[in-house]
PDB file of C-alpha atoms and ligand atoms in Angstrom:
ATOM      1  CA  MET A   1       7.053  11.231 -11.130  1.00  0.00           C
ATOM      2  CA  ASN A   2       6.747  10.620 -14.911  1.00  0.00           C
ATOM      3  CA  ASP A   3       7.517   6.796 -15.244  1.00  0.00           C
ATOM      4  CA  CYS A   4       5.886   5.526 -12.371  1.00  0.00           C
ATOM      5  CA  LEU A   5       3.271   2.945 -12.429  1.00  0.00           C
ATOM      6  CA  PHE A   6       1.511   3.705  -8.793  1.00  0.00           C
ATOM      7  CA  CYS A   7       1.779   7.344  -9.858  1.00  0.00           C
ATOM      8  CA  LYS A   8       0.040   6.824 -13.251  1.00  0.00           C
ATOM      9  CA  ILE A   9      -2.687   5.069 -10.925  1.00  0.00           C
ATOM     10  CA  ALA A  10      -2.974   7.828  -8.496  1.00  0.00           C
ATOM     11  CA  ALA A  11      -3.707  10.236 -11.283  1.00  0.00           C
ATOM     12  CA  GLY A  12      -6.278   8.091 -12.891  1.00  0.00           C
ATOM     13  CA  GLU A  13      -4.355   7.220 -15.892  1.00  0.00           C
ATOM     14  CA  ILE A  14      -4.132   3.770 -15.371  1.00  0.00           C
ATOM     15  CA  PRO A  15      -7.314   1.976 -13.953  1.00  0.00           C
ATOM     16  CA  SER A  16      -7.346   0.185 -10.823  1.00  0.00           C
ATOM     17  CA  SER A  17      -9.973  -0.949  -8.612  1.00  0.00           C
ATOM     18  CA  ARG A  18     -10.369   1.590  -6.017  1.00  0.00           C
ATOM     19  CA  VAL A  19     -11.297   0.803  -2.597  1.00  0.00           C
ATOM     20  CA  GLU A  20     -10.602   4.282  -0.617  1.00  0.00           C
ATOM     21  CA  GLU A  21      -9.250   7.413  -1.239  1.00  0.00           C
ATOM     22  CA  THR A  22      -8.449  10.462   0.887  1.00  0.00           C
ATOM     23  CA  GLU A  23      -6.645  13.625  -0.268  1.00  0.00           C
ATOM     24  CA  THR A  24      -3.179  12.135   0.294  1.00  0.00           C
ATOM     25  CA  LEU A  25      -3.862   8.378  -0.088  1.00  0.00           C
ATOM     26  CA  LEU A  26      -5.330   5.936  -2.323  1.00  0.00           C
ATOM     27  CA  ALA A  27      -6.042   2.255  -1.582  1.00  0.00           C
ATOM     28  CA  PHE A  28      -6.700   0.003  -4.545  1.00  0.00           C
ATOM     29  CA  ASP A  29      -7.146  -4.077  -4.751  1.00  0.00           C
ATOM     30  CA  ASP A  30      -3.530  -5.609  -5.843  1.00  0.00           C
ATOM     31  CA  VAL A  31      -3.807  -6.885  -9.601  1.00  0.00           C
ATOM     32  CA  ASN A  32      -2.464 -10.151  -8.635  1.00  0.00           C
ATOM     33  CA  PRO A  33      -3.538 -10.827  -5.167  1.00  0.00           C
ATOM     34  CA  VAL A  34      -1.764 -13.642  -2.442  1.00  0.00           C
ATOM     35  CA  ALA A  35      -4.523 -13.432  -0.283  1.00  0.00           C
ATOM     36  CA  PRO A  36      -8.466 -13.469  -0.425  1.00  0.00           C
ATOM     37  CA  SER A  37      -8.143  -9.630   0.794  1.00  0.00           C
ATOM     38  CA  HIS A  38      -5.020  -8.107  -0.868  1.00  0.00           C
ATOM     39  CA  VAL A  39      -5.194  -3.785  -1.054  1.00  0.00           C
ATOM     40  CA  LEU A  40      -2.153  -1.910  -1.808  1.00  0.00           C
ATOM     41  CA  ILE A  41      -2.190   1.710   0.042  1.00  0.00           C
ATOM     42  CA  ILE A  42      -0.159   4.531  -1.360  1.00  0.00           C
ATOM     43  CA  PRO A  43       0.779   8.063  -0.812  1.00  0.00           C
ATOM     44  CA  LYS A  44      -0.567   9.621  -3.893  1.00  0.00           C
ATOM     45  CA  LYS A  45       2.501  11.776  -3.977  1.00  0.00           C
ATOM     46  CA  HIS A  46       5.625   9.787  -5.300  1.00  0.00           C
ATOM     47  CA  ILE A  47       8.177   8.440  -2.572  1.00  0.00           C
ATOM     48  CA  GLY A  48      10.294   5.929  -3.594  1.00  0.00           C
ATOM     49  CA  SER A  49      10.213   3.811  -0.481  1.00  0.00           C
ATOM     50  CA  CYS A  50       9.860   4.456   3.359  1.00  0.00           C
ATOM     51  CA  LEU A  51      14.192   5.059   2.911  1.00  0.00           C
ATOM     52  CA  GLU A  52      12.792   8.476   1.562  1.00  0.00           C
ATOM     53  CA  LEU A  53       9.964   9.607   3.986  1.00  0.00           C
ATOM     54  CA  ALA A  54      11.048  13.022   5.327  1.00  0.00           C
ATOM     55  CA  GLU A  55       9.923  14.538   8.831  1.00  0.00           C
ATOM     56  CA  ASP A  56       7.021  16.124   6.971  1.00  0.00           C
ATOM     57  CA  ASP A  57       5.613  12.899   6.219  1.00  0.00           C
ATOM     58  CA  ARG A  58       4.835  12.139   9.536  1.00  0.00           C
ATOM     59  CA  VAL A  59       1.319  12.489   9.572  1.00  0.00           C
ATOM     60  CA  MET A  60       0.632  10.854   6.293  1.00  0.00           C
ATOM     61  CA  VAL A  61       2.554   7.289   7.502  1.00  0.00           C
ATOM     62  CA  GLY A  62       0.014   7.539  10.432  1.00  0.00           C
ATOM     63  CA  GLU A  63      -2.782   7.952   8.026  1.00  0.00           C
ATOM     64  CA  ILE A  64      -1.707   4.929   6.168  1.00  0.00           C
ATOM     65  CA  HIS A  65      -2.089   2.796   9.495  1.00  0.00           C
ATOM     66  CA  LEU A  66      -5.352   4.478  10.227  1.00  0.00           C
ATOM     67  CA  LEU A  67      -6.707   3.491   6.730  1.00  0.00           C
ATOM     68  CA  ALA A  68      -5.590   0.293   6.752  1.00  0.00           C
ATOM     69  CA  ALA A  69      -7.359  -0.177  10.008  1.00  0.00           C
ATOM     70  CA  LYS A  70     -10.536   1.215   8.451  1.00  0.00           C
ATOM     71  CA  ILE A  71     -10.448  -0.933   5.180  1.00  0.00           C
ATOM     72  CA  ALA A  72      -9.495  -4.128   7.707  1.00  0.00           C
ATOM     73  CA  LYS A  73     -12.640  -3.572   9.709  1.00  0.00           C
ATOM     74  CA  GLN A  74     -15.316  -2.599   6.496  1.00  0.00           C
ATOM     75  CA  ARG A  75     -13.594  -6.375   5.101  1.00  0.00           C
ATOM     76  CA  GLY A  76     -13.894  -8.170   8.336  1.00  0.00           C
ATOM     77  CA  LEU A  77     -10.572  -9.178   8.926  1.00  0.00           C
ATOM     78  CA  ALA A  78     -10.358  -7.261  12.693  1.00  0.00           C
ATOM     79  CA  ASP A  79     -10.832 -10.218  14.404  1.00  0.00           C
ATOM     80  CA  SER A  80      -9.284 -12.649  12.073  1.00  0.00           C
ATOM     81  CA  GLY A  81      -6.307 -10.754  11.689  1.00  0.00           C
ATOM     82  CA  PHE A  82      -4.231  -9.389   8.773  1.00  0.00           C
ATOM     83  CA  ARG A  83      -0.725  -8.203   7.641  1.00  0.00           C
ATOM     84  CA  LEU A  84       0.138  -4.471   6.821  1.00  0.00           C
ATOM     85  CA  VAL A  85       3.901  -4.638   5.198  1.00  0.00           C
ATOM     86  CA  THR A  86       5.858  -2.435   3.212  1.00  0.00           C
ATOM     87  CA  ASN A  87       8.520  -4.424   1.013  1.00  0.00           C
ATOM     88  CA  THR A  88      11.885  -2.202   0.770  1.00  0.00           C
ATOM     89  CA  GLY A  89      14.992  -2.850  -1.716  1.00  0.00           C
ATOM     90  CA  PRO A  90      15.818  -6.229  -3.216  1.00  0.00           C
ATOM     91  CA  ASN A  91      15.993  -8.782  -0.434  1.00  0.00           C
ATOM     92  CA  ALA A  92      12.394  -7.750   0.475  1.00  0.00           C
ATOM     93  CA  GLY A  93      11.528  -8.211  -3.291  1.00  0.00           C
ATOM     94  CA  GLN A  94      10.217  -4.723  -3.920  1.00  0.00           C
ATOM     95  CA  SER A  95       9.223  -4.292  -7.481  1.00  0.00           C
ATOM     96  CA  VAL A  96       7.318  -1.064  -7.395  1.00  0.00           C
ATOM     97  CA  PHE A  97       9.428   1.913  -6.649  1.00  0.00           C
ATOM     98  CA  HIS A  98       6.626   3.842  -5.150  1.00  0.00           C
ATOM     99  CA  LEU A  99       5.743   3.421  -1.469  1.00  0.00           C
ATOM    100  CA  HIS A 100       3.061   0.966  -0.925  1.00  0.00           C
ATOM    101  CA  TYR A 101       1.604  -0.840   2.142  1.00  0.00           C
ATOM    102  CA  HIS A 102       0.171  -4.353   1.312  1.00  0.00           C
ATOM    103  CA  LEU A 103      -3.137  -5.159   3.294  1.00  0.00           C
ATOM    104  CA  LEU A 104      -2.965  -8.800   3.301  1.00  0.00           C
ATOM    105  CA  GLY A 105      -5.850 -10.919   5.122  1.00  0.00           C
ATOM    106  CA  GLY A 106      -8.996 -13.489   4.776  1.00  0.00           C
ATOM    107  CA  ARG A 107      -6.354 -16.383   5.322  1.00  0.00           C
ATOM    108  CA  GLY A 108      -3.639 -17.823   7.833  1.00  0.00           C
ATOM    109  CA  MET A 109      -0.410 -16.557   7.168  1.00  0.00           C
ATOM    110  CA  SER A 110       2.899 -17.891   8.428  1.00  0.00           C
ATOM    111  CA  TRP A 111       5.820 -16.053  10.393  1.00  0.00           C
ATOM    112  CA  PRO A 112       8.814 -15.582   9.423  1.00  0.00           C
ATOM    113  CA  PRO A 113       8.071 -14.726   5.945  1.00  0.00           C
ATOM    114  CA  GLY A 114       9.792 -16.636   2.846  1.00  0.00           C
TER     115      GLY A 114
HETATM  116  P1  LIG B   1       5.947  -4.990  -4.174  1.00  0.00           P
HETATM  117  O1  LIG B   1       6.850  -6.351  -4.894  1.00  0.00           O
HETATM  118  O2  LIG B   1       5.940  -5.120  -2.856  1.00  0.00           O
HETATM  119  O3  LIG B   1       6.974  -3.780  -4.780  1.00  0.00           O
HETATM  120  O4  LIG B   1       4.584  -4.981  -4.582  1.00  0.00           O
HETATM  121  C1  LIG B   1       4.098  -4.500  -5.724  1.00  0.00           C
HETATM  122  C2  LIG B   1       2.535  -4.941  -6.078  1.00  0.00           C
HETATM  123  O5  LIG B   1       2.087  -4.093  -7.119  1.00  0.00           O
HETATM  124  C3  LIG B   1       2.719  -6.600  -6.777  1.00  0.00           C
HETATM  125  O6  LIG B   1       1.853  -7.053  -5.316  1.00  0.00           O
HETATM  126  C4  LIG B   1       1.906  -6.126  -7.744  1.00  0.00           C
HETATM  127  O7  LIG B   1       0.923  -7.360  -7.766  1.00  0.00           O
HETATM  128  C5  LIG B   1       1.342  -4.939  -7.562  1.00  0.00           C
HETATM  129  N1  LIG B   1       0.682  -4.168  -8.732  1.00  0.00           N
HETATM  130  C6  LIG B   1       1.630  -4.098 -10.057  1.00  0.00           C
HETATM  131  N2  LIG B   1       0.947  -3.713 -11.170  1.00  0.00           N
HETATM  132  C7  LIG B   1      -0.084  -3.334 -10.453  1.00  0.00           C
HETATM  133  C8  LIG B   1      -1.576  -2.737 -11.033  1.00  0.00           C
HETATM  134  N3  LIG B   1      -1.273  -2.134 -11.880  1.00  0.00           N
HETATM  135  N4  LIG B   1      -2.436  -2.477 -10.218  1.00  0.00           N
HETATM  136  C9  LIG B   1      -2.654  -3.127  -8.921  1.00  0.00           C
HETATM  137  N5  LIG B   1      -1.548  -3.728  -8.580  1.00  0.00           N
HETATM  138  C10 LIG B   1      -0.669  -3.903  -9.177  1.00  0.00           C
END
């Protein structure tokens, strides 16, 4: 999508601190981290949120979880734990309308979230 920030990051038009990349996914550090480890995992193709996922996206969604686990292990978060979350819509505080998963770790987190 022309005007989408994360599409531009995926295309390399806007710089990011890249963590991992696959054929379909990109992982990069959040520019405003809220935990010692705060990585965003996005599909390279534009999907506005999980509400726009199609049957054909099943494999890609599974790959997001596998990539999150790989990054968590790389960063030493497997034992201490981490959170993988996708904000969807206004009540959840979604601010970028390109599907993304926050991988948060490196500190204790409360539940339920605020
Ligand atoms: P959400 O509020 O769930 O939509 O999350 C959007 C996230 O994108 C926020 O945590 C922002 O800090 C992050 N963000 C916004 N712009 C950039 C950018 N240029 N590079 C990396 N992360 C960004």
